Coordinates of C-alpha atoms in Angstrom, one line a residue:
Chain A
M1 CA 0.0 18.5 11.0
S2 CA -0.4 16.6 7.8
A3 CA -2.9 19.1 6.3
N4 CA -0.4 21.9 7.0
S5 CA 2.5 20.2 5.4
K6 CA 0.4 19.4 2.4
W7 CA -0.3 23.1 1.8
V8 CA 3.3 24.1 2.6
Q9 CA 4.5 21.6 -0.1
L10 CA 2.1 22.9 -2.6
A11 CA 3.0 26.5 -1.9
V12 CA 6.7 25.9 -2.2
L13 CA 6.2 24.1 -5.5
A14 CA 3.9 26.8 -6.8
G15 CA 6.5 29.4 -5.8
I16 CA 9.3 27.7 -7.6
M17 CA 7.1 27.3 -10.7
L18 CA 6.3 31.0 -10.6
V19 CA 9.9 32.2 -10.1
L20 CA 11.6 29.8 -12.4
P21 CA 10.8 31.7 -15.7
V22 CA 12.8 34.7 -14.4
F23 CA 15.9 32.7 -15.1
F24 CA 14.9 31.5 -18.5
P25 CA 17.4 32.8 -21.1
S26 CA 15.0 32.2 -23.9
G27 CA 11.4 31.2 -24.8
Y28 CA 12.6 27.7 -25.5
Y29 CA 13.0 27.0 -21.8
Y30 CA 9.2 27.4 -21.3
R31 CA 8.9 24.3 -23.5
V32 CA 11.4 22.4 -21.4
G33 CA 9.6 23.4 -18.2
A34 CA 6.3 22.3 -19.7
L35 CA 7.9 18.9 -20.5
V36 CA 9.2 18.6 -17.0
Y37 CA 5.7 19.1 -15.6
V38 CA 4.1 16.7 -17.9
N39 CA 6.7 14.0 -17.1
A40 CA 6.2 14.8 -13.4
L41 CA 2.5 14.2 -13.8
S42 CA 2.9 10.6 -15.0
V43 CA 5.6 9.9 -12.5
I44 CA 3.3 11.0 -9.6
G45 CA 0.8 8.4 -10.9
L46 CA 3.6 5.9 -10.5
V47 CA 4.4 7.2 -7.0
I48 CA 0.8 6.2 -6.1
L49 CA 1.2 2.7 -7.7
I50 CA 4.8 2.0 -6.6
G51 CA 5.4 4.2 -3.6
Y52 CA 2.0 3.9 -1.9
A53 CA 0.7 0.5 -3.0
G54 CA 4.0 -1.2 -3.6
Q55 CA 3.1 -2.6 -7.1
I56 CA 5.3 -2.2 -10.1
S57 CA 4.4 -1.4 -13.7
L58 CA 6.7 -1.4 -16.7
G59 CA 3.9 -0.6 -19.1
H60 CA 2.5 2.7 -18.0
A61 CA 3.6 4.4 -21.2
G62 CA 0.8 2.3 -22.7
F63 CA -1.7 4.5 -20.9
A64 CA 0.2 7.6 -21.9
G65 CA -0.1 6.4 -25.5
I66 CA -3.9 5.9 -25.1
G67 CA -4.2 9.5 -23.7
A68 CA -2.0 10.9 -26.5
Y69 CA -3.8 9.2 -29.4
A70 CA -7.2 10.0 -27.9
C71 CA -6.4 13.6 -28.4
A72 CA -5.1 13.0 -31.9
L73 CA -7.9 10.8 -33.1
A74 CA -11.1 11.7 -31.2
P75 CA -11.3 15.3 -32.5
V76 CA -11.0 14.1 -36.1
H77 CA -13.1 11.0 -36.0
L78 CA -15.7 11.8 -33.3
G79 CA -15.7 15.5 -33.8
I80 CA -15.3 16.2 -30.1
H81 CA -13.2 19.1 -28.6
P82 CA -9.6 18.2 -27.8
A83 CA -10.2 19.1 -24.1
L84 CA -13.0 16.4 -24.1
A85 CA -10.7 14.1 -25.8
V86 CA -8.3 14.3 -22.7
L87 CA -11.3 13.2 -20.6
L88 CA -12.2 10.4 -23.1
G89 CA -8.6 9.1 -23.0
A90 CA -8.6 9.1 -19.2
V91 CA -11.9 7.2 -19.1
I92 CA -10.6 4.6 -21.7
S93 CA -7.4 4.2 -19.8
G94 CA -9.2 3.9 -16.5
V95 CA -11.6 1.2 -17.8
L96 CA -8.7 -0.6 -19.5
A97 CA -6.7 -0.5 -16.2
I98 CA -9.7 -2.1 -14.4
L99 CA -10.0 -4.8 -17.1
I100 CA -6.3 -5.8 -17.2
G101 CA -5.6 -4.9 -13.6
R102 CA -8.0 -7.4 -12.2
P103 CA -6.1 -10.5 -13.5
I104 CA -2.5 -9.2 -13.5
L105 CA -2.5 -7.6 -10.1
R106 CA -2.7 -11.1 -8.7
L107 CA 0.9 -11.5 -9.8
K108 CA 3.7 -10.3 -7.6
G109 CA 7.1 -8.7 -8.1
Y110 CA 8.8 -9.5 -11.4
Y111 CA 5.8 -11.5 -12.7
L112 CA 3.7 -8.3 -12.4
A113 CA 6.5 -6.3 -14.0
V114 CA 6.6 -8.7 -17.0
A115 CA 2.8 -8.7 -17.4
T116 CA 2.6 -4.9 -17.4
L117 CA 5.5 -4.8 -19.8
G118 CA 3.5 -7.0 -22.1
F119 CA 0.6 -4.6 -21.9
G120 CA 2.7 -1.6 -22.8
I121 CA 4.3 -3.3 -25.8
L122 CA 0.9 -4.4 -27.0
V123 CA -0.4 -0.8 -27.0
S124 CA 2.7 0.5 -28.8
M125 CA 2.4 -2.3 -31.4
V126 CA -1.2 -1.5 -32.1
L127 CA -0.4 2.2 -32.5
S128 CA 2.5 1.3 -34.9
N129 CA 0.6 -1.2 -36.9
E130 CA -2.8 0.5 -37.4
R131 CA -1.3 2.7 -40.1
G132 CA -4.7 3.6 -41.5
L133 CA -5.8 5.1 -38.3
T134 CA -2.6 6.3 -36.5
G135 CA -0.2 6.9 -39.4
G136 CA 2.0 4.1 -38.0
P137 CA 5.6 4.7 -36.8
D138 CA 5.7 8.1 -38.6
G139 CA 3.1 9.4 -36.2
M140 CA 0.3 11.9 -36.8
A141 CA -0.7 15.5 -36.2
V142 CA -2.7 16.5 -33.1
P143 CA -5.4 19.2 -33.4
D144 CA -4.8 22.4 -31.4
L145 CA -6.5 22.8 -28.0
G146 CA -7.7 26.3 -29.1
L147 CA -7.5 27.7 -25.6
R148 CA -4.6 30.0 -26.5
Q149 CA -6.8 31.7 -29.2
V150 CA -9.5 32.2 -26.7
L151 CA -7.1 33.8 -24.3
R152 CA -5.8 36.0 -27.0
G153 CA -9.3 37.1 -27.8
M154 CA -9.5 38.1 -24.1
G155 CA -6.4 40.2 -24.6
L156 CA -3.9 37.8 -23.0
K157 CA -1.1 37.0 -25.5
L158 CA 0.9 34.0 -24.7
S159 CA 3.5 32.1 -26.7
G160 CA 3.0 28.4 -27.1
G161 CA 5.7 27.7 -24.7
E162 CA 4.4 30.1 -22.1
F163 CA 0.8 28.7 -22.4
W164 CA 1.9 25.1 -21.9
Y165 CA 4.2 26.0 -19.1
I166 CA 1.3 27.6 -17.2
A167 CA -1.3 24.9 -18.2
N168 CA 0.9 22.0 -17.2
A169 CA 2.0 23.6 -14.0
L170 CA -1.6 24.1 -13.0
V171 CA -2.5 20.5 -13.9
L172 CA 0.5 19.2 -12.0
L173 CA -0.4 21.2 -8.9
V174 CA -3.9 19.7 -8.9
A175 CA -2.4 16.3 -9.4
I176 CA 0.0 16.7 -6.5
W177 CA -2.8 18.0 -4.3
I178 CA -4.8 14.9 -5.1
A179 CA -1.9 12.6 -4.5
L180 CA -1.2 14.2 -1.1
N181 CA -4.8 14.0 -0.2
L182 CA -4.7 10.3 -1.0
F183 CA -1.6 9.8 1.0
H184 CA -3.2 11.0 4.3
S185 CA -6.6 9.4 3.7
A186 CA -8.0 6.1 4.7
T187 CA -7.8 4.8 1.2
G188 CA -4.1 5.8 1.0
R189 CA -3.4 4.2 4.3
A190 CA -5.0 1.0 3.0
M191 CA -2.7 1.1 0.0
R192 CA 0.4 1.7 2.1
A193 CA -0.7 -0.9 4.6
L194 CA -0.9 -3.6 1.9
H195 CA 2.5 -2.4 0.7
G196 CA 3.9 -3.1 4.2
S197 CA 2.2 -6.4 4.8
E198 CA -0.6 -7.9 2.7
T199 CA -1.2 -10.5 5.4
A200 CA -1.7 -7.9 8.1
A201 CA -3.7 -5.7 5.8
R202 CA -6.2 -8.5 5.3
T203 CA -6.6 -9.1 9.0
V204 CA -7.7 -5.5 9.6
G205 CA -10.3 -5.9 6.9
I206 CA -8.5 -4.4 3.9
D207 CA -9.6 -6.0 0.6
V208 CA -6.1 -6.1 -0.8
A209 CA -7.1 -6.8 -4.5
R210 CA -9.5 -3.8 -4.4
Y211 CA -6.9 -1.3 -3.2
K212 CA -4.2 -2.6 -5.6
L213 CA -6.7 -2.1 -8.4
Q214 CA -7.6 1.4 -7.3
A215 CA -3.9 2.4 -7.2
F216 CA -3.4 0.9 -10.7
V217 CA -6.4 2.8 -12.1
I218 CA -5.5 6.1 -10.6
S219 CA -1.9 5.8 -11.9
A220 CA -3.2 4.8 -15.3
V221 CA -5.4 8.0 -15.4
Y222 CA -2.4 10.1 -14.4
A223 CA -0.3 8.6 -17.2
S224 CA -3.2 9.1 -19.7
V225 CA -3.6 12.8 -18.9
A226 CA 0.1 13.3 -19.2
G227 CA 0.1 11.6 -22.6
S228 CA -2.8 13.8 -23.7
L229 CA -1.0 17.0 -22.6
L230 CA 2.2 15.9 -24.3
A231 CA 0.4 15.3 -27.6
L232 CA -1.5 18.6 -27.4
Q233 CA 1.6 20.7 -26.6
N234 CA 3.7 19.0 -29.3
G235 CA 0.9 19.1 -31.9
F236 CA 2.3 15.8 -33.1
I237 CA 2.6 12.3 -31.8
T238 CA 4.4 9.0 -32.6
P239 CA 4.0 5.5 -31.1
D240 CA 7.2 6.2 -29.1
V241 CA 5.0 7.8 -26.4
A242 CA 3.7 4.3 -25.6
G243 CA 7.0 2.6 -26.1
F244 CA 8.9 0.5 -23.6
M245 CA 11.7 3.1 -23.2
H246 CA 9.1 5.7 -22.1
S247 CA 7.8 3.2 -19.5
V248 CA 11.3 2.6 -18.2
E249 CA 12.0 6.4 -18.2
M250 CA 8.9 6.9 -16.0
V251 CA 9.9 4.3 -13.4
T252 CA 13.4 5.6 -13.4
M253 CA 12.3 9.2 -12.7
A254 CA 10.2 7.9 -9.8
V255 CA 12.9 5.8 -8.3
L256 CA 15.6 8.4 -8.8
G257 CA 13.7 11.2 -7.0
G258 CA 12.2 8.9 -4.4
V259 CA 9.3 6.6 -5.1
G260 CA 7.6 7.2 -1.8
S261 CA 7.6 10.9 -2.1
V262 CA 5.4 13.1 -4.3
L263 CA 7.9 16.0 -4.3
G264 CA 10.8 13.6 -4.8
A265 CA 9.2 12.2 -7.9
T266 CA 8.8 15.7 -9.3
L267 CA 12.5 16.3 -8.7
G268 CA 13.3 13.0 -10.4
A269 CA 11.2 14.0 -13.4
A270 CA 12.9 17.4 -13.5
I271 CA 16.4 16.0 -13.3
L272 CA 15.9 13.2 -15.9
T273 CA 14.2 15.7 -18.3
L274 CA 16.8 18.4 -17.9
L275 CA 20.0 16.2 -17.8
P276 CA 19.9 15.1 -21.4
Q277 CA 19.5 18.7 -22.4
V278 CA 22.6 19.6 -20.3
L279 CA 24.6 16.5 -21.4
T280 CA 24.2 17.2 -25.1
V281 CA 27.6 19.0 -24.8
L282 CA 29.1 15.5 -24.1
A283 CA 27.6 14.3 -27.3
D284 CA 28.4 10.6 -27.6
Y285 CA 28.9 10.1 -23.9
E286 CA 25.5 11.4 -22.9
Q287 CA 23.9 8.0 -22.2
L288 CA 27.0 6.9 -20.4
V289 CA 27.0 9.8 -18.0
L290 CA 23.2 9.4 -17.5
G291 CA 23.6 5.7 -16.6
L292 CA 26.5 6.5 -14.3
I293 CA 24.6 9.1 -12.4
M294 CA 21.7 6.7 -11.9
I295 CA 23.9 3.9 -10.7
L296 CA 25.6 6.2 -8.2
V297 CA 22.3 7.5 -6.9
M298 CA 21.0 4.0 -6.4
I299 CA 24.1 2.9 -4.5
F300 CA 24.5 5.9 -2.3
L301 CA 21.0 7.2 -2.0
P302 CA 18.9 4.1 -2.3
L303 CA 15.7 5.8 -1.1
G304 CA 15.9 8.2 -4.0
L305 CA 17.3 11.8 -4.0
L306 CA 14.8 13.7 -1.9
P307 CA 14.0 11.2 0.8
S308 CA 17.7 10.4 1.3
I309 CA 18.6 14.0 1.6
A310 CA 15.6 14.6 3.8
A311 CA 16.6 11.8 6.1
R312 CA 20.1 13.1 6.3
I313 CA 18.9 16.5 7.5
R314 CA 16.1 14.9 9.6
W315 CA 13.4 16.8 7.8
R316 CA 10.3 14.7 7.9
G317 CA 7.0 14.9 6.0
V318 CA 8.3 15.2 2.4
Chain B
M1 CA -23.3 -19.8 23.9
A2 CA -19.9 -20.0 22.1
I3 CA -19.0 -17.3 19.6
L4 CA -16.2 -19.3 18.0
E5 CA -16.7 -23.0 17.3
I6 CA -14.1 -25.3 15.8
N7 CA -15.4 -28.7 14.6
G8 CA -13.2 -31.5 13.5
L9 CA -10.7 -29.1 11.8
G10 CA -7.9 -30.8 9.9
I11 CA -5.3 -30.1 7.2
S12 CA -2.7 -32.0 5.2
F13 CA 0.3 -30.7 3.5
G14 CA 1.1 -33.3 0.8
G15 CA 1.3 -36.5 2.8
L16 CA 1.8 -34.8 6.1
R17 CA -1.2 -34.5 8.4
A18 CA -0.3 -31.3 10.2
V19 CA -3.6 -30.9 12.2
N20 CA -6.2 -33.6 12.6
D21 CA -9.8 -33.5 13.9
V22 CA -9.4 -30.6 16.4
S23 CA -12.6 -29.4 18.1
F24 CA -13.2 -26.8 20.8
S25 CA -15.1 -23.6 21.3
V26 CA -14.6 -20.1 22.8
K27 CA -17.2 -18.0 24.6
P28 CA -17.3 -14.2 24.8
G29 CA -15.1 -12.9 27.5
E30 CA -13.3 -16.3 27.8
I31 CA -9.5 -16.8 27.3
V32 CA -8.8 -20.1 25.7
S33 CA -5.1 -21.1 25.2
V34 CA -3.8 -23.6 22.7
I35 CA -0.5 -25.1 23.9
G36 CA 1.7 -27.9 22.8
P37 CA 5.3 -28.8 22.0
N38 CA 7.0 -27.1 19.0
G39 CA 5.6 -28.4 15.7
A40 CA 2.3 -29.5 17.4
G41 CA 0.3 -27.5 14.8
K42 CA -0.7 -24.5 16.9
T43 CA 0.1 -21.8 14.3
T44 CA -1.3 -24.0 11.5
L45 CA -4.5 -24.2 13.5
F46 CA -4.5 -20.4 13.9
N47 CA -3.9 -20.0 10.2
M48 CA -6.9 -22.2 9.3
I49 CA -9.2 -20.4 11.8
S50 CA -8.1 -16.9 10.5
G51 CA -8.6 -17.9 6.8
V52 CA -4.9 -17.9 5.8
Y53 CA -4.9 -21.7 5.1
L54 CA -7.7 -23.7 3.6
P55 CA -8.6 -26.6 5.9
S56 CA -8.9 -30.0 4.3
D57 CA -11.8 -30.9 6.5
G58 CA -13.9 -29.6 9.4
E59 CA -15.5 -26.3 10.0
V60 CA -15.1 -22.9 11.7
K61 CA -18.3 -21.3 13.0
L62 CA -18.4 -17.6 14.0
N63 CA -21.5 -16.6 15.9
G64 CA -23.2 -19.8 14.6
E65 CA -22.3 -19.0 10.9
N66 CA -20.1 -21.2 9.0
V67 CA -17.1 -19.1 8.0
T68 CA -14.7 -21.9 7.0
A69 CA -12.0 -20.7 4.6
K70 CA -13.5 -17.3 4.3
A71 CA -10.9 -14.7 3.2
P72 CA -9.2 -12.9 6.2
H73 CA -10.6 -9.5 5.3
L74 CA -14.2 -10.9 5.3
L75 CA -13.5 -12.5 8.6
A76 CA -12.4 -9.2 10.0
E77 CA -15.7 -7.7 8.8
K78 CA -17.5 -10.4 10.8
G79 CA -15.4 -9.6 13.9
L80 CA -12.5 -12.0 13.9
T81 CA -8.9 -10.7 13.7
R82 CA -5.5 -11.8 14.9
T83 CA -1.9 -10.9 15.6
F84 CA 1.1 -12.7 14.3
Q85 CA 3.9 -14.7 15.9
N86 CA 6.5 -13.1 13.6
L87 CA 5.4 -9.4 13.6
Q88 CA 3.4 -8.1 10.7
I89 CA 3.7 -4.4 11.2
F90 CA 3.4 -1.7 8.5
Q91 CA 7.0 -0.6 9.0
E92 CA 7.0 2.5 7.0
M93 CA 3.9 4.0 8.5
T94 CA 3.8 5.8 11.8
V95 CA 2.6 4.1 14.9
L96 CA -0.6 6.1 14.8
E97 CA -1.1 5.2 11.1
N98 CA -0.7 1.5 11.9
V99 CA -3.6 1.7 14.3
L100 CA -5.6 4.0 11.9
A101 CA -5.3 1.2 9.3
G102 CA -7.0 -1.0 11.9
F103 CA -10.1 1.3 11.7
H104 CA -10.4 0.6 7.9
L105 CA -13.7 -1.1 8.3
S106 CA -15.4 1.5 10.5
V107 CA -14.1 4.4 8.4
R108 CA -15.4 2.8 5.2
P109 CA -13.3 5.0 2.9
S110 CA -14.7 6.2 -0.4
I111 CA -12.1 6.8 -3.1
L112 CA -13.5 9.9 -4.5
S113 CA -13.9 11.8 -1.2
D114 CA -10.4 10.7 -0.2
L115 CA -8.9 11.9 -3.5
L116 CA -10.5 15.3 -3.1
S117 CA -10.2 15.4 0.7
L118 CA -14.0 16.1 1.1
P119 CA -15.2 17.1 4.5
G120 CA -16.9 13.7 5.2
A121 CA -13.7 11.9 4.7
K122 CA -11.8 14.3 6.9
R123 CA -14.3 14.0 9.6
R124 CA -14.3 10.2 9.6
S125 CA -10.5 10.3 9.7
A126 CA -10.4 12.7 12.6
E127 CA -12.8 10.5 14.6
A128 CA -10.7 7.4 13.9
R129 CA -7.6 9.4 14.9
E130 CA -9.1 10.1 18.3
K131 CA -10.1 6.5 18.9
A132 CA -6.7 5.3 17.7
M133 CA -5.0 7.6 20.2
A134 CA -7.1 6.0 23.0
F135 CA -6.0 2.5 22.0
L136 CA -2.4 3.8 21.9
E137 CA -2.8 5.1 25.4
K138 CA -4.1 1.7 26.4
V139 CA -0.9 -0.1 25.2
R140 CA 1.2 2.9 26.4
L141 CA 2.5 3.9 23.0
A142 CA 0.7 7.3 22.8
N143 CA 4.0 9.3 23.1
A144 CA 5.4 7.3 20.1
A145 CA 2.3 8.0 17.9
E146 CA 4.1 10.0 15.2
E147 CA 7.2 7.8 15.1
E148 CA 7.9 5.5 12.2
A149 CA 6.8 2.0 13.4
G150 CA 10.0 0.4 12.2
N151 CA 12.0 2.3 14.8
L152 CA 10.2 0.8 17.8
S153 CA 11.5 -2.0 20.0
Y154 CA 10.3 -5.5 19.7
G155 CA 8.1 -5.4 22.8
A156 CA 6.5 -2.1 21.7
L157 CA 5.7 -3.6 18.3
K158 CA 4.0 -6.5 20.0
R159 CA 1.8 -4.1 21.8
L160 CA 1.2 -2.1 18.6
E161 CA 0.0 -5.2 16.9
I162 CA -2.6 -5.7 19.7
A163 CA -3.7 -2.0 19.5
R164 CA -4.1 -2.4 15.7
A165 CA -6.2 -5.6 16.2
L166 CA -8.3 -3.8 18.8
A167 CA -9.0 -1.0 16.3
V168 CA -10.8 -3.6 14.1
G169 CA -13.4 -3.9 17.0
P170 CA -13.1 -7.7 17.2
K171 CA -15.5 -10.1 18.9
V172 CA -12.9 -12.8 18.6
L173 CA -9.2 -12.1 18.9
L174 CA -6.5 -14.6 18.0
L175 CA -3.2 -13.8 19.6
D176 CA -0.2 -15.8 18.3
E177 CA 2.5 -15.7 21.0
P178 CA 1.9 -12.1 22.1
A179 CA 4.6 -12.3 24.7
A180 CA 7.3 -14.1 22.7
G181 CA 10.6 -12.3 22.9
C182 CA 9.3 -9.9 25.6
N183 CA 11.0 -9.5 29.0
A184 CA 9.3 -10.2 32.3
V185 CA 7.9 -6.7 32.7
E186 CA 6.6 -6.6 29.2
T187 CA 5.1 -10.0 29.5
E188 CA 3.2 -9.0 32.6
E189 CA 1.9 -5.9 30.9
I190 CA 0.6 -7.9 28.0
D191 CA -0.8 -10.4 30.4
E192 CA -2.8 -7.6 32.2
L193 CA -3.9 -6.2 28.8
I194 CA -5.3 -9.6 27.7
A195 CA -7.2 -10.1 30.9
E196 CA -8.7 -6.6 30.5
L197 CA -9.7 -7.3 26.9
A198 CA -11.4 -10.5 28.0
Q199 CA -13.3 -8.7 30.7
S200 CA -14.6 -6.3 28.1
G201 CA -16.3 -9.3 26.4
I202 CA -13.9 -10.2 23.7
A203 CA -13.4 -13.9 23.1
I204 CA -9.6 -14.6 23.2
L205 CA -7.8 -17.5 21.6
L206 CA -4.2 -17.6 22.6
V207 CA -1.1 -19.5 21.5
E208 CA 1.7 -18.9 24.0
H209 CA 4.9 -20.7 25.1
D210 CA 5.2 -18.9 28.4
M211 CA 3.5 -21.6 30.6
K212 CA 3.3 -19.4 33.7
M213 CA 1.3 -16.8 31.7
V214 CA -0.9 -19.4 30.2
M215 CA -1.7 -21.1 33.5
R216 CA -2.3 -17.7 35.1
I217 CA -4.7 -16.1 32.6
S218 CA -6.5 -19.0 30.8
N219 CA -10.0 -20.1 31.5
H220 CA -9.6 -23.1 29.4
I221 CA -6.6 -24.9 27.7
V222 CA -6.5 -27.0 24.6
V223 CA -3.4 -29.2 24.3
L224 CA -2.1 -30.3 20.9
D225 CA 0.5 -32.8 20.1
H226 CA 1.5 -34.0 16.6
G227 CA -1.6 -32.2 15.3
E228 CA -4.1 -33.9 17.5
K229 CA -5.9 -32.6 20.5
I230 CA -4.7 -34.8 23.4
A231 CA -6.4 -32.9 26.3
E232 CA -8.5 -29.9 27.2
G233 CA -9.8 -28.4 30.4
T234 CA -9.0 -26.0 33.2
P235 CA -5.4 -25.1 33.8
E236 CA -5.2 -27.3 36.9
A237 CA -6.7 -30.3 35.2
V238 CA -4.5 -30.0 32.1
S239 CA -1.3 -29.5 34.1
K240 CA -2.0 -32.8 36.0
N241 CA -3.0 -34.7 32.9
P242 CA -0.5 -37.6 32.3
D243 CA -0.8 -37.4 28.5
V244 CA 0.2 -33.7 28.6
I245 CA 3.1 -34.3 30.9
A246 CA 4.3 -37.2 28.6
A247 CA 4.0 -35.0 25.5
Y248 CA 6.1 -32.2 27.0
L249 CA 8.7 -34.5 28.5
G250 CA 8.9 -36.5 25.3
A251 CA 9.3 -33.3 23.3
E252 CA 12.2 -32.2 25.5
E253 CA 14.2 -35.3 24.5
E254 CA 13.9 -34.4 20.8
P255 CA 16.3 -31.8 19.3
A256 CA 14.8 -28.4 19.2
H257 CA 13.3 -27.4 15.9
A258 CA 11.3 -24.6 14.3
D259 CA 7.9 -24.0 15.7
G260 CA 4.9 -25.0 13.6

C-alpha cells in the first residue's frame, strides 16, 4: 500500500512539473518555477526534522548559506568543479550538523529554537564579516555549472531558466523519493515515534538522541544542496541566503503547507514563493496580505493546507 | 534463578523519601504484583527499575547483571520493557506502525538503506510487519491495523501498548496498571493475556489497583506502604496479613489523592 502511494505521489508531481510550462506566458516563469523547486527542497528537509522527528530549527538557512558559499568559493580557491562543490557543501553541512546537533538537540521546544537561531545568525555573520573571502554583504559571483554548455554541445539548446527548471525539478523528485522512503522505513518510524512520545520510544529500544541527530543531519544536507542550487542558478550570492528571514521563511513554508506531509510542504513552498510575485500589484500592502493569509491558514487549517484539505475529503496517505 | 532482582532500592526527592530499601525478585514465567495504597511509591519503583529515575541507592539486576540506572533504550536491548499507567502511544502513527516501532531492535535499521529503500531494508520491514500483525491478532486489534492510533478507544490503546511491548521481545515486562480504566470484559481479556504471556516464559511485574485481578493472577505479591515494603508472599498470605489490612484501611480514611 505505502509503496504504491509513494509512486503515485511522485508520478502526480512529475506530471505537474511536466505540464506546468505549457501555461508559462514567458521564459521568466521558468526561473520562478526553478525557485519554487529549490525552496521546496529545503522545506522537505524541514519536514523530516519538524514533521517526522518533531524537532524545530530556526537556523536552517545557515546550512543553505554553507551550501551556497561552497559553490561560490570552492571552485575559485580549491579549483574543484562546481558540481563537486555542491557535494563538498553538503558534507561540510552534514559534519557541522553532527557537531552542533549533539549538544543542542538535548534542548527541547523553544530552547532548541533559540539555539538553532543562534547557529543561523552565526553563519550569516561570518559570511557578512569575512569580506576578504566572501565579499561581505555585497555578495559575490558564483561560477557557472557548465552543464548547459555540455548539453548545447550535444545539440540540446536550453535557456538558463529552462535548464534550472528541469535540473531543480529532477533534484526535487529525488529528494521527495528519499523523504518518502524514510517515512515508511524503520528509521523514519523511530523518528516519528520519538516525536509522539520520547518516553515510549526509549522503552522499545529507540536511541532518541541518535535519531534526532540523524533527522537534523539529513535536513541540514537538504538545506545545503538547496543553497548550492540557488547560488548556481543565480550566479550570484549574498549573505541573505543564510539570514534569519530565510530560516523563518523555510519554517513558514513547511507549516503553511503541512509540516507532516512531503507534498504539503512542496505546496507551501510553491504558494509562499509565488504569492509575493502575485501580490506585487498590491505594492505597499504585500507584506500585510501575506501575513493575513498565514494567520488565517493557521487559525482555520492548523494542520497546514494539504493535510487539512485531505482530512476534509478523507483522502489519506498524503 | 530470578531474572530480575531488586536489592535495597531507594530514592529521595529533596527531603522526601519516596521509596526506601525495597527488595524482591521475579523469576521467568512468574507474575509478581506490587500493590499498595495511593502514593505508596509503586510507580516510582517502576520508574527506577525501568531506568526513568536514577535510584539514590540499591541496585537492579537483570539476568545477574547490574543494570541500575541504565538508559531505558539500553534496558530494552537487554530484554526489559514496560507499559505506562498514563498511556504513551504514538498517536499520529497507525496501530500497525505503533507495533512496528516495537520491532526497532530486531529490525536494526540502517539509515542509508532506509533512505534509498534498498531491498534489505524492505525485506526486514516486511518480516516485522508479519510478526506485528500476529501480535495485533493476539490483542484483537488486527482489523484496526491501518487506523490512526489516536482514534482508538482507551481499552484498545491499553492492549496496543502491550502488543508494542511484546514486539520488543522482552524477557521481563513491567505493566503499570494495564487494566486501569477498562471495563469488566476488557479487564478479563487483559487478565487472560497476561497469564498467557507468563506461560510463555516472560517474567511479569505488575502494578494494579484491581484487587480481584491481582489476587487471581499473581504468583507473588509485594506490598508497599509509604515507600517501604511491608509484606510479601502468596496472594492468600498477603490478604490475611494484618499489616496489609491496616495499611489499606488506614489509607481509606485519608482523603483520596493522586497516585504515586
